[in-house]
Short mmCIF file of C-alpha atoms and ligand atoms in Angstrom, two decimals:
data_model
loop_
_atom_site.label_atom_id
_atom_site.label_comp_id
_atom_site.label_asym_id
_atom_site.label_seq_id
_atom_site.Cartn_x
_atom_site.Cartn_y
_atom_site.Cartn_z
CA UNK A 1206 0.00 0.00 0.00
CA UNK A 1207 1.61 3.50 -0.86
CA UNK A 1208 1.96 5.89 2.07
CA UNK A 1209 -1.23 7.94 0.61
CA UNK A 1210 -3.45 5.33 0.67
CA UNK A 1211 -2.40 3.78 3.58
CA UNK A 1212 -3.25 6.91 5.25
CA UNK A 1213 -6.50 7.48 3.51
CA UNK A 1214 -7.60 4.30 5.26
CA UNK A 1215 -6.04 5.57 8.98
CA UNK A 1216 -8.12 8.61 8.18
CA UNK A 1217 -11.36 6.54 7.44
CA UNK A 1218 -11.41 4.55 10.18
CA UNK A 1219 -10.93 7.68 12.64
CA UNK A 1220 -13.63 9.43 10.58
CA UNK A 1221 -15.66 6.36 11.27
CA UNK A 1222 -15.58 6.79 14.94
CA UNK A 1223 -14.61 10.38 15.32
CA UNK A 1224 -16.13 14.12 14.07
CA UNK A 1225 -12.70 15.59 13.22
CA UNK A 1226 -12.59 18.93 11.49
CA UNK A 1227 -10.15 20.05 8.41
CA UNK A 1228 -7.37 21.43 10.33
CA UNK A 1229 -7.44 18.68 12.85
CA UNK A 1230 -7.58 15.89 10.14
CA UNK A 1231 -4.87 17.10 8.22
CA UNK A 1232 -2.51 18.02 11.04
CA UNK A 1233 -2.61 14.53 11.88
CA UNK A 1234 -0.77 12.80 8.74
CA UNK A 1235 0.59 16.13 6.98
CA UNK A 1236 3.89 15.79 8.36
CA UNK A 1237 4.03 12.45 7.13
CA UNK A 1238 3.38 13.83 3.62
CA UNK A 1239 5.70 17.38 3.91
CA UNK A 1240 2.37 19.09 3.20
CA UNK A 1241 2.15 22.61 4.88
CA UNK A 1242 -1.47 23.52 4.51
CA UNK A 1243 -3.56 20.67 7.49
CA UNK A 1244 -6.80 22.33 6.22
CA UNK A 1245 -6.21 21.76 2.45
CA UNK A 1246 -4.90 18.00 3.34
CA UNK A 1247 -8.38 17.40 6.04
CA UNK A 1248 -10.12 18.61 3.07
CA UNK A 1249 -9.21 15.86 0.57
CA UNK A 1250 -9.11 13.24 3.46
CA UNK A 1251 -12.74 13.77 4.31
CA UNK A 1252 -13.52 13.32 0.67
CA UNK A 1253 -16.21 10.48 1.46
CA UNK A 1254 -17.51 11.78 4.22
CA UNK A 1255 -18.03 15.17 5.65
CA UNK A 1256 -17.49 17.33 8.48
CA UNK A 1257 -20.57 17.21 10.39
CA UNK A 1258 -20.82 19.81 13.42
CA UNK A 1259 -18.51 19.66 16.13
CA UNK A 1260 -14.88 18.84 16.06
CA UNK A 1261 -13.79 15.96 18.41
CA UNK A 1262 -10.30 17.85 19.08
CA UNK A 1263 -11.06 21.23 19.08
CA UNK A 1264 -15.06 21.96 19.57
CA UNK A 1265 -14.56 23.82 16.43
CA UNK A 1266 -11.90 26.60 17.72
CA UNK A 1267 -9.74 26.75 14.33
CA UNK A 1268 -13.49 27.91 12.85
CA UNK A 1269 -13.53 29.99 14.97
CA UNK A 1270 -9.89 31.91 14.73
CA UNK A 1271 -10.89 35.23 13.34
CA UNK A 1272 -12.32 36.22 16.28
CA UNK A 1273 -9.10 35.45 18.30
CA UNK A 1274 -6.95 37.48 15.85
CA UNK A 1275 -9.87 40.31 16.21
CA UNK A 1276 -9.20 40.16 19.69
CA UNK A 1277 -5.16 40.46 19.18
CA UNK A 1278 -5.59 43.28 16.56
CA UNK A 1279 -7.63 45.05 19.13
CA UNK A 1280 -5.77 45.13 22.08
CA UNK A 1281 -2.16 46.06 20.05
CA UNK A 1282 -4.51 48.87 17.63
CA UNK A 1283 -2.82 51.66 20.11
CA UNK A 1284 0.72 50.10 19.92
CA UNK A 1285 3.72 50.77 17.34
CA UNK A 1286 5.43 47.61 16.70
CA UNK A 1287 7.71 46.00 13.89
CA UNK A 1288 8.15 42.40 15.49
CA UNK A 1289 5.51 40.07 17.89
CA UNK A 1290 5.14 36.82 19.66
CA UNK A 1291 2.71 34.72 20.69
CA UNK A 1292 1.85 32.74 23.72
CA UNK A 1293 -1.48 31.03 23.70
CA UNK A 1294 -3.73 29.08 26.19
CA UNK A 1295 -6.30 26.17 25.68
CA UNK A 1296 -8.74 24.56 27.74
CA UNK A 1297 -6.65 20.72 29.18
CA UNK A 1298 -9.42 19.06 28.00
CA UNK A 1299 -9.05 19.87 24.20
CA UNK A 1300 -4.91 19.02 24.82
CA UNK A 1301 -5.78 15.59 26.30
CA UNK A 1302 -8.51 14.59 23.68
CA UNK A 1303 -5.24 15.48 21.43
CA UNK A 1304 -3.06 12.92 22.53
CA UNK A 1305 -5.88 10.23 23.20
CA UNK A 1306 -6.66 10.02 19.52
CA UNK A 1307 -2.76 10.41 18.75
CA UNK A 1308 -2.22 7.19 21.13
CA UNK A 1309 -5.10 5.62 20.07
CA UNK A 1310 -3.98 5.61 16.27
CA UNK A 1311 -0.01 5.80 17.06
CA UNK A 1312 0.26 8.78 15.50
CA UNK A 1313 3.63 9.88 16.57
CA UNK A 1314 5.73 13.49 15.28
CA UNK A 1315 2.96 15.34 14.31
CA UNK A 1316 1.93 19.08 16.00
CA UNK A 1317 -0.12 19.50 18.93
CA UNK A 1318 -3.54 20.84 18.96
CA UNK A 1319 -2.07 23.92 20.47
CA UNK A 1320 1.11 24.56 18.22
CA UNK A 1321 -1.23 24.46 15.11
CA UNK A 1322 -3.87 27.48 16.83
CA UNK A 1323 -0.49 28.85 17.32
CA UNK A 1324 1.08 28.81 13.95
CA UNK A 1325 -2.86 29.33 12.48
CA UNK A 1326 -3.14 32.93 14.77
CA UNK A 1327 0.30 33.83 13.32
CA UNK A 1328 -0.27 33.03 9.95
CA UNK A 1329 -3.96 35.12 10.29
CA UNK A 1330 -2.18 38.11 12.32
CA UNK A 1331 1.07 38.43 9.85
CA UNK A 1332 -1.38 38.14 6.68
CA UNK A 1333 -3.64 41.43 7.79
CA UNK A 1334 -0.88 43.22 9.93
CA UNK A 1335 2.65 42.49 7.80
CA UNK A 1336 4.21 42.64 11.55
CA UNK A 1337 6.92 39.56 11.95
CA UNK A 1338 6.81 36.92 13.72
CA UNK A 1339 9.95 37.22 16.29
CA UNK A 1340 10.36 33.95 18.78
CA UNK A 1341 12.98 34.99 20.50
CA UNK A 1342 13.70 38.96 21.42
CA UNK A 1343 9.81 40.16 19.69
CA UNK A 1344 8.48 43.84 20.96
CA UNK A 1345 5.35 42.84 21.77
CA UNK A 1346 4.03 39.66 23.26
CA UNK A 1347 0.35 38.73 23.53
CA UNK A 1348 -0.84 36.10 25.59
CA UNK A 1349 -4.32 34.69 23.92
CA UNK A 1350 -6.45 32.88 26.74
CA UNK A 1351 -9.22 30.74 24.29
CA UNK A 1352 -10.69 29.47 27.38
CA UNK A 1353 -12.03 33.25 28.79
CA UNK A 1354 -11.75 34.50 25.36
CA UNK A 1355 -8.67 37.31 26.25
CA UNK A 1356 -6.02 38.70 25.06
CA UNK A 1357 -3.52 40.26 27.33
CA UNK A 1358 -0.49 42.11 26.04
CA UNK A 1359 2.60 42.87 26.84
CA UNK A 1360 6.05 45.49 25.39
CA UNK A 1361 9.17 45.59 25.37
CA UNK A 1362 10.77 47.99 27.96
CA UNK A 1363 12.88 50.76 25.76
CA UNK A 1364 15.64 52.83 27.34
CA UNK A 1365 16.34 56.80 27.19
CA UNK A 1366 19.38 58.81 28.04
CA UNK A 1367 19.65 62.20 28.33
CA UNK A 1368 20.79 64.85 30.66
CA UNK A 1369 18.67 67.71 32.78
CA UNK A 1370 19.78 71.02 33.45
CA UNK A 1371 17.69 72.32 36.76
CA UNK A 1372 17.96 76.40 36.77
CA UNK A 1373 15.49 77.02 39.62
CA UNK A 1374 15.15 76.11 42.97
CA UNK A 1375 12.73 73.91 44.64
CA UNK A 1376 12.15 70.81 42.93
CA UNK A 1377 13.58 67.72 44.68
CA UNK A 1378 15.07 65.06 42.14
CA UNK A 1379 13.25 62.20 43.22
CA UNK A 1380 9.03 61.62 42.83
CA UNK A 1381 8.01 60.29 45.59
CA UNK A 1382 6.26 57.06 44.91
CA UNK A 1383 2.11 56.56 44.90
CA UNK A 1384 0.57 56.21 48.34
CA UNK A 1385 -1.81 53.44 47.20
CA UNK A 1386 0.91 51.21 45.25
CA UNK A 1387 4.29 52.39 47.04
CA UNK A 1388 5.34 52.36 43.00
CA UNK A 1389 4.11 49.20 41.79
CA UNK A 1390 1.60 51.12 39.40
CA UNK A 1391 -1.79 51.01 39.87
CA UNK A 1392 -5.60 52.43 38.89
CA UNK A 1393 -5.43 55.81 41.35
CA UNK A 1394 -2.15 56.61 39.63
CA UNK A 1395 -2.88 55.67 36.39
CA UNK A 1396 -0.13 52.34 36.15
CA UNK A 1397 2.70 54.98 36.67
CA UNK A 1398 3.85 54.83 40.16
CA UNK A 1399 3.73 58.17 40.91
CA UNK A 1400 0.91 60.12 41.84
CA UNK A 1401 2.50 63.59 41.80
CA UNK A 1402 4.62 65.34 38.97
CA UNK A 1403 6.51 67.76 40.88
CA UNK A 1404 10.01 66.94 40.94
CA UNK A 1405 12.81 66.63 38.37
CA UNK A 1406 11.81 62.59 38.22
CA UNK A 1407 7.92 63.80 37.35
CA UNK A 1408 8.65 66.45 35.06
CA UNK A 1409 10.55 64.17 33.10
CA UNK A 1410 8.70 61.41 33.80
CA UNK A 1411 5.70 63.74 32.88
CA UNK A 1412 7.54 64.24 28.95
CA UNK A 1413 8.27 60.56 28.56
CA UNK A 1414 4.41 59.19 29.21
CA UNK A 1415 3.58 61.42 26.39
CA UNK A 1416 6.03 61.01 24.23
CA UNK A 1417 6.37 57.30 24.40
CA UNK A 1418 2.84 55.78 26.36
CA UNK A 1419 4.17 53.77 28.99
CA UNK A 1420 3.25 52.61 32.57
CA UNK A 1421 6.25 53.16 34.99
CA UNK A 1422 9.46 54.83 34.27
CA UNK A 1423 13.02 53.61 36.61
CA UNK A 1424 15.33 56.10 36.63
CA UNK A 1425 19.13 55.31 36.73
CA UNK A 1426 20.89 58.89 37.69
CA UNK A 1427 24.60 59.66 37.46
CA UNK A 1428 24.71 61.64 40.75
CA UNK A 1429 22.11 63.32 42.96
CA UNK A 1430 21.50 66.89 44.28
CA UNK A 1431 19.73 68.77 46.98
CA UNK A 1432 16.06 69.90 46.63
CA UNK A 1433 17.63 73.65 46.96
CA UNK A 1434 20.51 72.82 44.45
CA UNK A 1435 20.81 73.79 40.61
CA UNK A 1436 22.51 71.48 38.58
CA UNK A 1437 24.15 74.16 35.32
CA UNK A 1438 26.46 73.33 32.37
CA UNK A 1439 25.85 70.71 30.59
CA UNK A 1440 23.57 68.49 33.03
CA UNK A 1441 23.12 65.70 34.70
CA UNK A 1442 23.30 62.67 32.95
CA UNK A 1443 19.97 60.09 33.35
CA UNK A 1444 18.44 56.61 31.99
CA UNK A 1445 15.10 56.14 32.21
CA UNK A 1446 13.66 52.10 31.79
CA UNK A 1447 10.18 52.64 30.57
CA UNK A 1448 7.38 50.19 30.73
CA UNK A 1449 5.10 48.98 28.63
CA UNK A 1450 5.69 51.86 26.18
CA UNK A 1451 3.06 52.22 22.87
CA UNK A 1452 5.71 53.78 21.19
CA UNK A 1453 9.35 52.69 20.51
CA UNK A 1454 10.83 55.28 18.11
CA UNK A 1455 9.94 59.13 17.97
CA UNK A 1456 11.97 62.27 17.10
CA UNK A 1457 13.53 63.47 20.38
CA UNK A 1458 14.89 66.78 20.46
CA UNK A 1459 15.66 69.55 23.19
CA UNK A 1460 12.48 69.99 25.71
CA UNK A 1461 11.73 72.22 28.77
CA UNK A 1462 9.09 70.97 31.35
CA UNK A 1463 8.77 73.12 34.30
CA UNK A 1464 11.55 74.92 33.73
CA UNK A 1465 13.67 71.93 33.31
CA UNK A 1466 15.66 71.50 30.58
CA UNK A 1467 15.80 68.15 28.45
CA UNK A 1468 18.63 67.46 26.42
CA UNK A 1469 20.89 64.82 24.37
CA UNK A 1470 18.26 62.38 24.53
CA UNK A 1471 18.43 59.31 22.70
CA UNK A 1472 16.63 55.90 22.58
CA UNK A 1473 19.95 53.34 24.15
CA UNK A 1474 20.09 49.85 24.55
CA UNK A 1475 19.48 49.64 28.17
CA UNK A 1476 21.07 51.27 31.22
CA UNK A 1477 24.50 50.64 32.68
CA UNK A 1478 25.01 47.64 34.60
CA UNK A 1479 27.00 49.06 37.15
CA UNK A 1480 27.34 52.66 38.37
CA UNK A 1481 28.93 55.08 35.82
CA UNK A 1482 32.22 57.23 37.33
CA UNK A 1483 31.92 60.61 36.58
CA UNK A 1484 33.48 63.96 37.48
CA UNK A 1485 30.77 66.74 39.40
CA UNK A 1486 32.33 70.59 39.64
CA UNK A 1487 30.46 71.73 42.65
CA UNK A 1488 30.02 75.31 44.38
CA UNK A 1489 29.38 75.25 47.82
CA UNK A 1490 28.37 78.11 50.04
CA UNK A 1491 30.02 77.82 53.22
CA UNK A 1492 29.39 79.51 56.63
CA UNK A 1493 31.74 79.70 59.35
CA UNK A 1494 31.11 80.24 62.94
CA UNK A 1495 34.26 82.43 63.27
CA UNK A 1496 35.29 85.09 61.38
CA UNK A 1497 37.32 83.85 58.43
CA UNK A 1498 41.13 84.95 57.66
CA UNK A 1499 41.79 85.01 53.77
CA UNK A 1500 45.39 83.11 54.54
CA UNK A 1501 43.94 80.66 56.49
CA UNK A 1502 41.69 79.63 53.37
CA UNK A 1503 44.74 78.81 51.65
CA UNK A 1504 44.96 75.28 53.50
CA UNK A 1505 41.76 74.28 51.52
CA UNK A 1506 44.32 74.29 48.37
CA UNK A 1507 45.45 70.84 50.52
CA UNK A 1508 41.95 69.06 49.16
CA UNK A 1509 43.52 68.10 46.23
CA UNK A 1510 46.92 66.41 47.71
CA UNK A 1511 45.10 63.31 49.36
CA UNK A 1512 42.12 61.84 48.00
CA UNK A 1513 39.10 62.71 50.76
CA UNK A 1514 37.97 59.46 52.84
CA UNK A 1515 34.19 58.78 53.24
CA UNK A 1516 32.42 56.21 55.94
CA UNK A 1517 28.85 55.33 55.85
CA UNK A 1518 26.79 53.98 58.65
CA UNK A 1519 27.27 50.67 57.06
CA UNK A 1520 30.83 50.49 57.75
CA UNK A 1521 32.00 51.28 54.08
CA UNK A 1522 34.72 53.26 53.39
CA UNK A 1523 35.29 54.74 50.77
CA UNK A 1524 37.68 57.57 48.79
CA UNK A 1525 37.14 60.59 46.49
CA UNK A 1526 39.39 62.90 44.66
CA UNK A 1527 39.22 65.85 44.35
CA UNK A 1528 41.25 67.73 41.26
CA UNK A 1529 40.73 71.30 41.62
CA UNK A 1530 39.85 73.33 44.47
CA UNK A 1531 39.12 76.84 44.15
CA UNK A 1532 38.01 79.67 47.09
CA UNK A 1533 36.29 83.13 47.47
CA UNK A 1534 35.60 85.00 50.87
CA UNK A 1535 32.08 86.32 50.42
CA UNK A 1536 31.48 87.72 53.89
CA UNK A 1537 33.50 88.25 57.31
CA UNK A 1538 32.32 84.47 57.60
CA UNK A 1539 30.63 83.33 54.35
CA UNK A 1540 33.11 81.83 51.45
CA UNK A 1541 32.27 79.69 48.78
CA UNK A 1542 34.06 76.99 47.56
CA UNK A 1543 34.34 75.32 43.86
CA UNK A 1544 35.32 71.90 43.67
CA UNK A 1545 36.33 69.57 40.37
CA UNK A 1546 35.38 65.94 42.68
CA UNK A 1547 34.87 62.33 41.64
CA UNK A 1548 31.04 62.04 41.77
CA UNK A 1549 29.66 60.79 45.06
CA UNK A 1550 31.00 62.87 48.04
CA UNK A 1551 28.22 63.57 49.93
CA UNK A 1552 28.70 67.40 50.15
CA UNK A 1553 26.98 68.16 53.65
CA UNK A 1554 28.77 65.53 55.45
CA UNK A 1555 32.18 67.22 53.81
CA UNK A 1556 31.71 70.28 54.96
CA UNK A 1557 30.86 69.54 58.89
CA UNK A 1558 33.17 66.43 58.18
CA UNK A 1559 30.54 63.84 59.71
CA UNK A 1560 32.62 60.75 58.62
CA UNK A 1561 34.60 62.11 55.92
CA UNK A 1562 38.05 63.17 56.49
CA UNK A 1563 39.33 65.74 56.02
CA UNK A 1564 36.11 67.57 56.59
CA UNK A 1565 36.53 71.41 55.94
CA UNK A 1566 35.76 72.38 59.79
CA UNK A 1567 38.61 70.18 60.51
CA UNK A 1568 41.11 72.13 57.67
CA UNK A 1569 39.80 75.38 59.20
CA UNK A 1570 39.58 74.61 62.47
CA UNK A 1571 36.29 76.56 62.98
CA UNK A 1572 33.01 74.70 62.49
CA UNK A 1573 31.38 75.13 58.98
CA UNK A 1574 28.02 74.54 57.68
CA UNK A 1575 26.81 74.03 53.99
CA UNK A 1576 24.29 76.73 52.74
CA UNK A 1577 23.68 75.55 49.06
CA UNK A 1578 25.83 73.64 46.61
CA UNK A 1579 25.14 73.47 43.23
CA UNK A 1580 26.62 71.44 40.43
CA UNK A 1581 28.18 73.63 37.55
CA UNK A 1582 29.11 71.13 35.37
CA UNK A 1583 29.08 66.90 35.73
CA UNK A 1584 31.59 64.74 32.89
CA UNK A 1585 30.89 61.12 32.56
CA UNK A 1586 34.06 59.45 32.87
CA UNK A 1587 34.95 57.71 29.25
CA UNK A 1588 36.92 54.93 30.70
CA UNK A 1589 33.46 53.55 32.30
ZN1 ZN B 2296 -10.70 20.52 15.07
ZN1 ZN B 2297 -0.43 53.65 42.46
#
């Protein structure tokens, strides 16, 4: 008997027994043939008897696959995508009557039940959207549920850098995080994790939501400031990690959202692994509680011999240089003091030297507070 017709007969005697539609028919020898359409190959197998109303495999889903890809054009309408993949889920009951008939016939290599919706709803979504198919690194994923008839869906995080340049006072960097969802994202704050737009992380958050969709937005910054600190020059360098965004390319240029301003942003990769060195010139404002003699402000020219020691309460130590030091007497006991530093002294602590030595109260022997500091310029080390 040739391999046709010795199939032909398999097929008759399940048809005998069993309801099978098109796709399920064929899917079960068209491997053994190399054929690639199941529905064509069910087709010509049920030439002597037909398909009468319900499918024994599949209660008649692959009829019924239009309205699964309706649902999948639906929930991705608002999205901008070039690749997708697919995850999808069945009711057990339609997997196990699967195998039962494959064991009962020993039919072995041949798709399952759920592989073949699979490939079907790709072949259905690629024909009408011209979006590809991507397995393995795809922008958007949807997850179709037949059994409760959803689709959920899901997009790639995308990364931005750029750099803010803060010329007013006031506005701490940091958003604090939604009361109801301590950040998690949820209905009172709209999926962003943050309630409130009024800091340097809102305000840019704020720009991003708009420009890209999204739900929550992790910032990675190079440095921090003071709520009362500016931050001049060129900026301080950010990456934001934005989820779930609807968009994944746009023209980014030069923005200012309450009175911050956005600039060299760019779509990256993703953000640094580890934390980026960088270089932060810094002007503090110093008071002194005793008047100040100009040649006694020379010994601050010392900062730069021996790099500045730092302890936190956890017990690490660590060191800081600092490059450049420069000085100006402002008042009988005001002066303010520019410093070129490796990023991460913790500028308060410096100046009353709370476990960072030498402190400047120490070097001038007079106890000093910090007024303001603000950051002039900050250089991202290239060696990172
Ligand atoms: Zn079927
Ligand atoms: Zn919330």
């Amino acid at each position: 008997m040739s391999n046709y017709s010795q199939i032909t007969s398999t097929a008759n005697l399940i048809l005998k027994k069993y309801d099978l539609c098109d796709q399920c028919l064929g899917r079960l020898f068209s491997k053994q043939l190399r054929l690639s359409s199941n529905k064509l190959l069910g087709k010509k197998l049920h030439k002597n008897s037909t398909f009468q109303s319900k499918c024994y495999i599949c209660k008649n889903l692959f009829c019924n696959l239009d309205h699964f890809l309706k649902l999948m054009l639906d929930s991705s309408s608002n999205y901008t995508f070039k690749t997708y993949g697919i995850g999808i889920m069945i009711k057990p009951s339609i997997v196990d009557r699967d195998d039962f008939l494959r064991s009962q016939y020993q039919l072995k290599g041949i798709d399952s039940v759920k592989s073949d919706i699979t490939k079907e709803l790709i072949k259905l979504f690629t024909k009408k959207t011209h979006k590809i198919m991507d397995p393995f690194d795809p922008e958007i994923t949807f997850t179709v549920n037949l059994k409760d008839e959803s689709c959920q869906l899901r997009s790639k995080s995308i990364t931005i850098f750029g750099r803010y340049v803060k010329s007013k006072r006031g506005y701490s960097q940091k958003q604090k995080s939604c009361d109801n969802c301590s950040g998690k994202g949820c209905r009172i704050c709209n999926f962003h994790g943050i309630a409130e737009f009024d800091s340097i992380e809102g305000s840019i958050s704020k720009f991003i939501f708009k420009k890209f969709g999204g739900t929550t937005a992790k910032f990675t910054w190079i440095g921090g400031e003071d709520q009362s600190s500016l931050v001049l020059g060129t900026g301080r360098p950010f990456f934001a990690k934005i989820q779930n965004p609807l968009k994944r390319k746009t023209k980014l240029s030069n923005v200012t959202v309450n009175s911050i301003n956005l600039s060299n942003l760019k779509l990256i990769y993703e953000s640094p692994k580890k934390p980026l060195k960088f270089i932060s010139t810094i002007k503090i404002a110093i008071s002194t509680e005793t008047l100040i003699d100009s040649e006694h402000l020379k010994k601050l020219k010392d900062l730069a011999l021996n790099p500045i020691v730092v302890y936190e309460k956890s017990g690490k130590r660590s060191e800081k240089k600092i490059f450049q030091v420069k000085y100006k007497k402002t008042s009988k006991n005001a002066f303010t003091l520019t410093i070129w530093a490796e990023g991460g002294l913790p500028i308060k602590r410096f100046v009353i030297g709370d476990n960072v030595t030498p402190g400047i109260s120490k070097i001038l022997d007079t106890s000093c507070v910090c007024k303001e500091f603000d950051f002039l310029d900050i250089v991202v080390n290239d060696n990172n």
